[in-house]
Short mmCIF file of C-alpha atoms in Angstrom, two decimals:
data_model
loop_
_atom_site.label_atom_id
_atom_site.label_comp_id
_atom_site.label_asym_id
_atom_site.label_seq_id
_atom_site.Cartn_x
_atom_site.Cartn_y
_atom_site.Cartn_z
CA UNK A 124 47.33 175.57 155.94
CA UNK A 125 45.55 172.70 154.22
CA UNK A 126 46.78 171.49 150.86
CA UNK A 127 46.36 168.52 148.65
CA UNK A 128 48.63 165.81 149.94
CA UNK A 129 49.88 162.64 148.36
CA UNK A 130 48.16 160.48 150.97
CA UNK A 131 45.02 160.09 148.92
CA UNK A 132 46.90 159.08 145.77
CA UNK A 133 47.06 160.72 142.36
CA UNK A 134 44.68 160.27 139.46
CA UNK A 135 46.04 158.74 136.26
CA UNK A 136 46.20 161.09 133.24
CA UNK A 137 44.49 158.93 130.64
CA UNK A 138 42.10 161.31 128.82
CA UNK A 139 43.40 162.88 125.60
CA UNK A 140 41.96 165.71 123.48
CA UNK A 141 39.42 163.45 121.78
CA UNK A 142 38.34 162.02 125.12
CA UNK A 143 37.98 165.50 126.64
CA UNK A 144 35.92 166.76 123.68
CA UNK A 145 33.67 163.72 123.83
CA UNK A 146 33.09 164.15 127.58
CA UNK A 147 31.78 167.64 126.82
CA UNK A 148 30.11 166.92 123.50
CA UNK A 149 28.63 163.62 124.59
CA UNK A 150 27.03 165.22 127.65
CA UNK A 151 25.59 168.13 125.71
CA UNK A 152 24.28 166.18 122.72
CA UNK A 153 22.45 163.83 125.02
CA UNK A 154 20.37 166.55 126.62
CA UNK A 155 20.01 169.15 123.89
CA UNK A 156 19.05 166.91 121.01
CA UNK A 157 17.60 163.72 122.45
CA UNK A 158 15.72 165.03 125.50
CA UNK A 159 14.89 168.73 125.15
CA UNK A 160 13.39 169.32 121.64
CA UNK A 161 9.85 168.39 122.65
CA UNK A 162 9.95 170.28 125.95
CA UNK A 163 11.60 173.37 124.41
CA UNK A 164 9.65 173.57 121.13
CA UNK A 165 6.46 172.91 123.07
CA UNK A 166 7.13 176.10 125.01
CA UNK A 167 8.49 178.39 122.30
CA UNK A 168 7.94 176.75 118.89
CA UNK A 169 10.77 177.21 116.35
CA UNK A 170 11.97 180.16 118.49
CA UNK A 171 13.35 177.54 120.88
CA UNK A 172 16.34 177.61 118.52
CA UNK A 173 16.91 181.19 119.73
CA UNK A 174 16.81 179.90 123.32
CA UNK A 175 19.58 177.44 122.52
CA UNK A 176 21.55 180.17 120.74
CA UNK A 177 21.31 182.34 123.86
CA UNK A 178 22.56 179.42 125.94
CA UNK A 179 25.49 178.91 123.56
CA UNK A 180 26.54 182.57 123.80
CA UNK A 181 26.43 182.49 127.61
CA UNK A 182 28.35 179.20 127.63
CA UNK A 183 31.07 180.64 125.39
CA UNK A 184 31.34 183.78 127.53
CA UNK A 185 31.97 181.51 130.52
CA UNK A 186 34.09 178.94 128.68
CA UNK A 187 36.75 181.53 127.84
CA UNK A 188 37.45 182.54 131.48
CA UNK A 189 37.12 178.89 132.53
CA UNK A 190 39.73 177.87 129.96
CA UNK A 191 42.20 180.44 131.30
CA UNK A 192 41.68 179.39 134.90
CA UNK A 193 41.86 175.71 134.00
CA UNK A 194 45.26 176.01 132.33
CA UNK A 195 46.58 177.85 135.40
CA UNK A 196 45.03 175.36 137.85
CA UNK A 197 44.54 171.98 136.12
CA UNK A 198 43.16 170.27 139.22
CA UNK A 199 40.15 168.05 139.88
CA UNK A 200 37.16 170.06 141.06
CA UNK A 201 37.02 172.50 138.15
CA UNK A 202 35.05 175.61 139.07
CA UNK A 203 35.24 174.78 142.77
CA UNK A 204 39.02 174.79 142.71
CA UNK A 205 39.26 178.07 140.78
CA UNK A 206 36.76 179.91 143.00
CA UNK A 207 38.14 178.60 146.28
CA UNK A 208 41.64 179.78 145.32
CA UNK A 209 40.47 183.10 143.95
CA UNK A 210 37.62 184.15 146.24
CA UNK A 211 38.21 182.15 149.42
CA UNK A 212 37.04 179.07 151.26
CA UNK A 213 33.37 180.02 151.80
CA UNK A 214 32.58 180.81 148.15
CA UNK A 215 34.61 177.73 147.21
CA UNK A 216 32.64 175.49 149.57
CA UNK A 217 29.32 176.88 148.30
CA UNK A 218 30.32 176.24 144.70
CA UNK A 219 32.02 172.91 145.34
CA UNK A 220 29.06 171.42 147.17
CA UNK A 221 26.66 173.07 144.72
CA UNK A 222 28.64 171.74 141.75
CA UNK A 223 28.61 168.21 143.15
CA UNK A 224 24.85 168.31 143.70
CA UNK A 225 24.30 170.09 140.40
CA UNK A 226 26.06 167.31 138.54
CA UNK A 227 24.06 164.70 140.43
CA UNK A 228 20.81 166.46 139.50
CA UNK A 229 22.04 166.60 135.90
CA UNK A 230 22.96 162.90 135.99
CA UNK A 231 19.48 162.04 137.28
CA UNK A 232 17.92 164.18 134.54
CA UNK A 233 19.91 162.36 131.86
CA UNK A 234 19.07 158.98 133.38
CA UNK A 235 15.33 159.73 133.30
CA UNK A 236 15.73 160.56 129.62
CA UNK A 237 17.60 157.29 129.19
CA UNK A 238 14.69 155.48 130.83
CA UNK A 239 12.23 157.17 128.46
CA UNK A 240 14.21 155.93 125.45
CA UNK A 241 14.58 152.42 126.82
CA UNK A 242 10.85 152.22 127.55
CA UNK A 243 9.96 153.62 124.12
CA UNK A 244 12.06 150.90 122.50
CA UNK A 245 9.95 148.33 124.34
CA UNK A 246 6.77 150.05 123.13
CA UNK A 247 7.94 150.19 119.51
CA UNK A 248 8.92 146.51 119.74
CA UNK A 249 5.44 145.65 121.06
CA UNK A 250 6.81 144.24 124.32
CA UNK A 251 4.68 146.51 126.52
CA UNK A 252 1.68 148.76 125.74
CA UNK A 253 2.20 152.52 125.88
CA UNK A 254 0.00 152.90 128.94
CA UNK A 255 2.13 150.55 131.03
CA UNK A 256 5.55 152.18 130.83
CA UNK A 257 5.12 154.92 133.42
CA UNK A 258 2.24 153.87 135.65
CA UNK A 259 1.51 151.31 138.34
CA UNK A 260 3.81 149.85 140.98
CA UNK A 261 6.56 149.16 138.42
CA UNK A 262 7.50 152.31 136.49
CA UNK A 263 9.53 150.97 133.58
CA UNK A 264 11.07 154.37 132.82
CA UNK A 265 12.43 154.92 136.31
CA UNK A 266 13.45 151.27 136.67
CA UNK A 267 15.65 151.49 133.58
CA UNK A 268 17.03 154.83 134.78
CA UNK A 269 17.97 153.54 138.23
CA UNK A 270 19.61 150.35 136.95
CA UNK A 271 21.59 152.33 134.37
CA UNK A 272 22.81 154.71 137.08
CA UNK A 273 24.14 151.80 139.13
CA UNK A 274 25.86 150.20 136.15
CA UNK A 275 27.51 153.44 134.99
CA UNK A 276 28.83 154.08 138.49
CA UNK A 277 30.40 150.62 138.60
CA UNK A 278 31.93 151.19 135.14
CA UNK A 279 33.58 154.44 136.29
CA UNK A 280 35.04 152.74 139.38
CA UNK A 281 37.01 150.39 137.11
CA UNK A 282 38.92 153.23 135.41
CA UNK A 283 38.54 156.46 133.44
CA UNK A 284 39.88 154.75 130.33
CA UNK A 285 36.59 152.82 130.30
CA UNK A 286 34.68 156.11 130.41
CA UNK A 287 36.80 157.62 127.62
CA UNK A 288 36.40 154.60 125.36
CA UNK A 289 32.64 154.60 125.88
CA UNK A 290 32.42 158.35 125.20
CA UNK A 291 34.50 158.17 122.00
CA UNK A 292 32.45 155.33 120.54
CA UNK A 293 29.07 156.81 121.47
CA UNK A 294 29.80 160.35 120.29
CA UNK A 295 31.22 159.18 116.96
CA UNK A 296 28.06 157.16 116.32
CA UNK A 297 25.79 160.04 117.38
CA UNK A 298 27.46 162.55 115.10
CA UNK A 299 27.06 160.20 112.14
CA UNK A 300 23.35 159.66 112.89
CA UNK A 301 22.72 163.37 113.38
CA UNK A 302 24.46 164.23 110.12
CA UNK A 303 22.01 162.01 108.22
CA UNK A 304 18.90 163.03 110.16
CA UNK A 305 19.55 166.77 110.05
CA UNK A 306 20.54 166.73 106.38
CA UNK A 307 17.44 164.83 105.22
CA UNK A 308 14.99 166.67 107.47
CA UNK A 309 16.62 170.04 106.75
CA UNK A 310 16.23 169.54 102.99
CA UNK A 311 12.57 168.64 103.51
CA UNK A 312 11.88 171.66 105.70
CA UNK A 313 13.43 173.97 103.11
CA UNK A 314 11.38 172.38 100.33
CA UNK A 315 14.34 170.94 98.41
CA UNK A 316 12.84 167.42 98.53
CA UNK A 317 9.16 168.40 98.64
CA UNK A 318 6.84 171.08 99.95
CA UNK A 319 8.51 173.64 102.19
CA UNK A 320 7.70 173.38 105.90
CA UNK A 321 9.25 176.71 106.86
CA UNK A 322 6.78 178.14 109.40
CA UNK A 323 5.09 181.47 108.82
CA UNK A 324 6.06 182.54 112.35
CA UNK A 325 9.30 181.89 114.16
CA UNK A 326 7.59 182.47 117.50
CA UNK A 327 3.90 181.47 117.31
CA UNK A 328 3.64 181.93 121.09
CA UNK A 329 5.53 185.21 121.03
CA UNK A 330 9.08 185.81 122.24
CA UNK A 331 8.11 185.80 125.93
CA UNK A 332 8.90 182.07 126.39
CA UNK A 333 12.33 182.37 124.76
CA UNK A 334 14.21 183.35 127.95
CA UNK A 335 12.33 180.93 130.22
CA UNK A 336 13.09 178.19 127.70
CA UNK A 337 16.76 179.25 127.67
CA UNK A 338 16.82 178.82 131.46
CA UNK A 339 15.28 175.35 131.11
CA UNK A 340 17.61 174.09 128.39
CA UNK A 341 20.83 175.56 129.77
CA UNK A 342 21.48 172.14 131.29
CA UNK A 343 22.41 171.22 127.71
CA UNK A 344 25.56 173.35 128.02
CA UNK A 345 26.99 171.95 131.22
CA UNK A 346 29.35 169.63 129.36
CA UNK A 347 32.19 172.09 128.81
CA UNK A 348 32.51 172.72 132.56
CA UNK A 349 32.55 168.99 133.21
CA UNK A 350 35.78 168.84 131.22
CA UNK A 351 37.40 171.13 133.80
CA UNK A 352 36.31 168.89 136.68
CA UNK A 353 38.41 166.03 135.27
CA UNK A 354 41.46 168.23 134.59
CA UNK A 355 43.76 165.93 136.58
CA UNK A 356 42.81 163.07 134.25
CA UNK A 357 43.62 165.00 131.03
CA UNK A 358 46.88 164.61 129.12
CA UNK A 359 48.63 167.92 128.18
CA UNK A 360 46.02 170.13 129.92
CA UNK A 361 47.59 173.43 128.77
CA UNK A 362 46.58 172.61 125.20
CA UNK A 363 43.69 170.21 125.55
CA UNK A 364 41.57 172.01 128.18
CA UNK A 365 40.81 175.21 126.21
CA UNK A 366 40.52 173.40 122.88
CA UNK A 367 38.07 170.85 124.23
CA UNK A 368 35.91 173.34 126.16
CA UNK A 369 35.52 175.91 123.39
CA UNK A 370 35.27 173.32 120.61
CA UNK A 371 32.55 171.32 122.32
CA UNK A 372 30.36 174.40 122.94
CA UNK A 373 30.62 175.60 119.34
CA UNK A 374 29.96 172.16 117.86
CA UNK A 375 26.88 171.34 119.90
CA UNK A 376 25.54 174.91 119.76
CA UNK A 377 25.31 174.68 115.97
CA UNK A 378 23.68 171.24 116.16
CA UNK A 379 21.11 172.48 118.72
CA UNK A 380 20.00 175.46 116.68
CA UNK A 381 19.55 173.38 113.52
CA UNK A 382 17.72 170.62 115.40
CA UNK A 383 15.28 172.98 117.11
CA UNK A 384 14.55 174.86 113.90
CA UNK A 385 13.68 171.57 112.22
CA UNK A 386 11.69 170.15 115.14
CA UNK A 387 9.79 173.40 115.64
CA UNK A 388 9.00 173.61 111.94
CA UNK A 389 7.77 170.01 111.76
CA UNK A 390 5.11 170.07 114.50
CA UNK A 391 2.94 172.71 116.16
CA UNK A 392 4.04 173.60 119.71
CA UNK A 393 1.03 171.89 121.30
CA UNK A 394 1.73 168.71 119.36
CA UNK A 395 5.47 168.43 119.91
CA UNK A 396 5.11 169.46 123.55
CA UNK A 397 2.89 166.43 124.21
CA UNK A 398 5.61 164.14 122.82
CA UNK A 399 7.83 164.81 125.86
CA UNK A 400 11.44 163.66 126.11
CA UNK A 401 11.36 161.47 123.00
CA UNK A 402 9.96 164.04 120.53
CA UNK A 403 13.01 163.75 118.29
CA UNK A 404 11.93 160.15 117.60
CA UNK A 405 8.73 161.46 116.03
CA UNK A 406 10.73 163.94 113.96
CA UNK A 407 12.76 161.00 112.64
CA UNK A 408 9.55 159.07 111.92
CA UNK A 409 8.21 162.01 109.92
CA UNK A 410 11.24 162.21 107.62
CA UNK A 411 12.87 158.77 107.64
CA UNK A 412 10.00 156.42 108.50
CA UNK A 413 10.31 153.44 110.80
CA UNK A 414 14.01 152.78 109.99
CA UNK A 415 14.72 156.31 111.18
CA UNK A 416 12.77 155.64 114.38
CA UNK A 417 14.87 152.56 115.12
CA UNK A 418 18.17 154.32 114.54
CA UNK A 419 17.21 157.43 116.53
CA UNK A 420 15.88 155.34 119.42
CA UNK A 421 19.24 153.58 119.62
CA UNK A 422 21.07 156.89 119.25
CA UNK A 423 18.93 158.50 121.95
CA UNK A 424 19.60 155.64 124.31
CA UNK A 425 23.34 155.91 123.72
CA UNK A 426 23.28 159.72 123.96
CA UNK A 427 21.59 159.72 127.35
CA UNK A 428 23.98 156.99 128.53
CA UNK A 429 26.85 159.23 127.39
CA UNK A 430 25.48 162.26 129.23
CA UNK A 431 24.84 160.39 132.46
CA UNK A 432 28.20 158.64 132.22
CA UNK A 433 30.14 161.90 131.91
CA UNK A 434 28.12 163.62 134.65
CA UNK A 435 28.64 160.85 137.19
CA UNK A 436 32.37 160.90 136.48
CA UNK A 437 32.53 164.70 136.83
CA UNK A 438 30.46 164.77 140.04
CA UNK A 439 32.84 162.29 141.66
CA UNK A 440 35.84 164.44 140.68
CA UNK A 441 34.18 167.55 142.15
CA UNK A 442 33.67 165.66 145.42
CA UNK A 443 37.25 164.37 145.22
CA UNK A 444 38.46 167.98 144.99
CA UNK A 445 36.45 168.97 148.07
CA UNK A 446 37.81 166.04 150.04
CA UNK A 447 41.39 166.73 149.00
CA UNK A 448 40.98 170.16 150.61
CA UNK A 449 39.41 168.66 153.76
CA UNK A 450 36.09 170.42 153.15
CA UNK A 451 34.33 167.03 153.26
CA UNK A 452 35.49 163.77 154.90
CA UNK A 453 38.82 162.46 153.62
CA UNK A 454 37.31 159.16 152.46
CA UNK A 455 35.98 160.86 149.33
CA UNK A 456 39.56 161.50 148.18
CA UNK A 457 40.65 157.89 148.63
CA UNK A 458 41.86 156.52 145.30
CA UNK A 459 41.59 152.84 144.46
CA UNK A 460 45.17 151.59 144.05
CA UNK A 461 44.32 149.10 141.34
CA UNK A 462 42.12 151.29 139.12
CA UNK A 463 43.30 154.81 140.01
CA UNK A 464 39.75 156.11 140.63
CA UNK A 465 38.06 157.71 143.68
CA UNK A 466 35.75 154.79 144.40
CA UNK A 467 34.13 156.20 147.56
CA UNK A 468 33.28 159.46 145.81
CA UNK A 469 31.85 157.54 142.86
CA UNK A 470 29.75 155.35 145.13
CA UNK A 471 28.27 158.35 146.95
CA UNK A 472 27.51 160.17 143.69
CA UNK A 473 25.92 157.11 142.13
CA UNK A 474 23.76 156.44 145.18
CA UNK A 475 22.39 159.99 145.46
CA UNK A 476 21.79 160.13 141.71
CA UNK A 477 19.66 156.99 141.80
CA UNK A 478 17.60 158.46 144.65
CA UNK A 479 17.00 161.62 142.58
CA UNK A 480 16.01 159.51 139.59
CA UNK A 481 12.97 158.09 141.33
CA UNK A 482 11.39 161.56 141.55
CA UNK A 483 10.92 161.48 137.79
CA UNK A 484 10.63 165.31 137.68
CA UNK A 485 12.48 165.93 134.42
CA UNK A 486 12.15 169.72 134.16
CA UNK A 487 12.89 170.34 137.85
CA UNK A 488 15.98 168.11 137.75
CA UNK A 489 17.22 170.01 134.70
CA UNK A 490 16.59 173.48 136.12
CA UNK A 491 18.11 172.78 139.54
CA UNK A 492 21.22 171.48 137.77
CA UNK A 493 21.28 174.69 135.70
CA UNK A 494 20.71 176.88 138.79
CA UNK A 495 23.68 175.44 140.66
CA UNK A 496 25.92 175.60 137.61
CA UNK A 497 24.93 179.18 136.75
CA UNK A 498 25.93 180.29 140.26
CA UNK A 499 29.30 178.67 139.67
CA UNK A 500 29.65 180.18 136.18
CA UNK A 501 28.95 183.66 137.46
CA UNK A 502 31.51 183.27 140.24
CA UNK A 503 34.09 181.85 137.81
CA UNK A 504 33.86 185.10 135.86
CA UNK A 505 34.25 187.10 139.08
CA UNK A 506 37.23 184.93 140.03
CA UNK A 507 39.06 185.68 136.80
CA UNK A 508 38.67 189.42 137.36
CA UNK A 509 39.88 189.17 140.98
CA UNK A 510 42.91 187.03 140.14
CA UNK A 511 43.91 189.18 137.17
CA UNK A 512 43.75 192.30 139.35
CA UNK A 513 45.82 190.76 142.17
CA UNK A 514 48.22 188.89 139.83
CA UNK A 515 49.65 186.37 142.35
CA UNK A 516 53.06 184.84 141.66
CA UNK A 517 51.65 181.33 141.18
CA UNK A 518 49.18 182.39 138.47
CA UNK A 519 50.66 181.53 135.06
CA UNK A 520 47.95 180.37 132.60
CA UNK A 521 48.93 178.92 129.25
CA UNK A 522 45.75 180.42 127.74
CA UNK A 523 44.54 184.00 128.19
CA UNK A 524 40.87 184.84 127.74
CA UNK A 525 40.40 187.35 124.92
CA UNK A 526 38.14 190.35 125.43
CA UNK A 527 39.09 190.86 129.06
CA UNK A 528 37.45 192.40 131.11
CA UNK A 529 34.28 192.65 128.99
CA UNK A 530 33.95 188.88 128.48
CA UNK A 531 33.94 187.85 132.17
CA UNK A 532 31.74 190.84 133.13
CA UNK A 533 29.07 190.05 130.55
CA UNK A 534 29.39 186.30 131.13
CA UNK A 535 28.94 186.68 134.89
CA UNK A 536 25.97 189.00 134.58
CA UNK A 537 24.24 186.76 132.02
CA UNK A 538 24.78 183.68 134.19
CA UNK A 539 23.17 185.22 137.26
CA UNK A 540 20.36 186.84 135.24
CA UNK A 541 19.24 183.56 133.66
CA UNK A 542 18.40 182.15 137.11
CA UNK A 543 15.49 184.60 137.40
CA UNK A 544 13.73 182.98 134.43
CA UNK A 545 13.42 179.55 136.08
CA UNK A 546 10.24 178.14 137.58
CA UNK A 547 9.79 178.93 141.31
CA UNK A 548 10.24 175.34 142.55
CA UNK A 549 13.63 175.09 140.86
CA UNK A 550 14.68 178.43 142.35
CA UNK A 551 13.59 177.33 145.84
CA UNK A 552 15.49 174.04 145.59
CA UNK A 553 18.56 175.79 144.25
CA UNK A 554 18.52 178.32 147.09
CA UNK A 555 17.94 175.54 149.64
CA UNK A 556 20.97 173.60 148.43
CA UNK A 557 23.06 176.78 148.52
CA UNK A 558 22.01 177.33 152.14
CA UNK A 559 22.91 173.72 152.94
CA UNK A 560 26.39 174.35 151.51
CA UNK A 561 26.78 177.47 153.68
CA UNK A 562 25.65 175.58 156.79
CA UNK A 563 28.07 172.73 156.03
CA UNK A 564 30.94 175.21 155.75
CA UNK A 565 30.04 176.94 159.03
CA UNK A 566 29.76 173.72 161.03
CA UNK A 567 32.43 171.55 159.38
CA UNK A 568 35.00 173.51 157.38
CA UNK A 569 35.09 176.99 158.90
CA UNK A 570 38.74 176.78 159.99
CA UNK A 571 40.10 175.35 156.75
CA UNK A 572 42.69 177.43 154.89
CA UNK A 573 43.63 176.53 151.35
CA UNK A 574 46.95 176.51 149.52
CA UNK A 575 47.17 179.34 146.93
CA UNK A 576 44.19 181.07 148.57
CA UNK A 577 44.39 184.76 147.70
#
């Protein structure tokens, strides 16, 4: 029976409650506020706020079961580890490989957003004309994105304390900026500082796009699950895992809804949709002028760095968990003795992420990441029900999910259902990666048995 051995080395517990919250919050703020407003409001208008609210509800329904499982099994790998121990090796392999690729797709998505912000800074500074940033043999957006991916991977190799320090600083700055922007713009929209901008219709395009938009933007809520993938790095996991997962979802969910209501009320859907990944910059220009543009450009750059940073770290820990169970080559579980990090896993994750970046397909990257995570979220809910029913001796969580069994049943159903609202290409790629995971299991890991496997 295979189990995690001490041969690979143990990860250092260096991430506290604040660091765990900022891994989740930093990831989610980066996507939901600084990348998605233009894409989401362009589809659904102000009703995109409802799409984000739907995503928050689904995320909370999954975060509760995840928190319970995480306190019982605070191991690297997160959802993979829970599902493999609760449902068996095949579902675990599907989810573990899918989670690793899902996080790499998410990292690439965030990095493309980072490249958009970096290139827009050059445009605003007059360094390059608008027409030159994404055309020709040298695509400035993708160049910035690829270089940033390499640098963030190197940073993570040198220790998780570097990642935590970066996350804490970035998220603190972002929350301060958002407090000012949302307060000023919110007062303007409500007419407190001038003429009201409250739209006559919440959904000028109807409510049909609300669910498809929810499927698109669900990538914004992947951050809470990323906390679970670094469970072995977290100090006092019994307390800090549930607090950080639930707290981060609630905090960013409120910020998303307010942001999308303001953005959707400021510009018509056709206008804000054409602004792409940096639409929030134009919202800042509308209410705060050029100083607001400068600050939000810097904040957007830092936010997308934060999201990519946390995703690369989490993807490497998911791969580390697979390797520790011998489901992928053992090299991925090798820990650098000097820095206490899985450097081979980080190198692989960083390399694949940079390759994905060069596709530049923002919406597809986001939806494939969501697809693979939603499969995992649905199976996490199933896992909680199975483990609770079987009640093995080793299962002793410090946190119990309230509302059982209704919460995991509804959370699992909602997770699977949201997949059907994605664009066909994203569904095809998600299914293809799932089939790759099944094939890998059949040809490489079929005979593996796991410790604590029910």
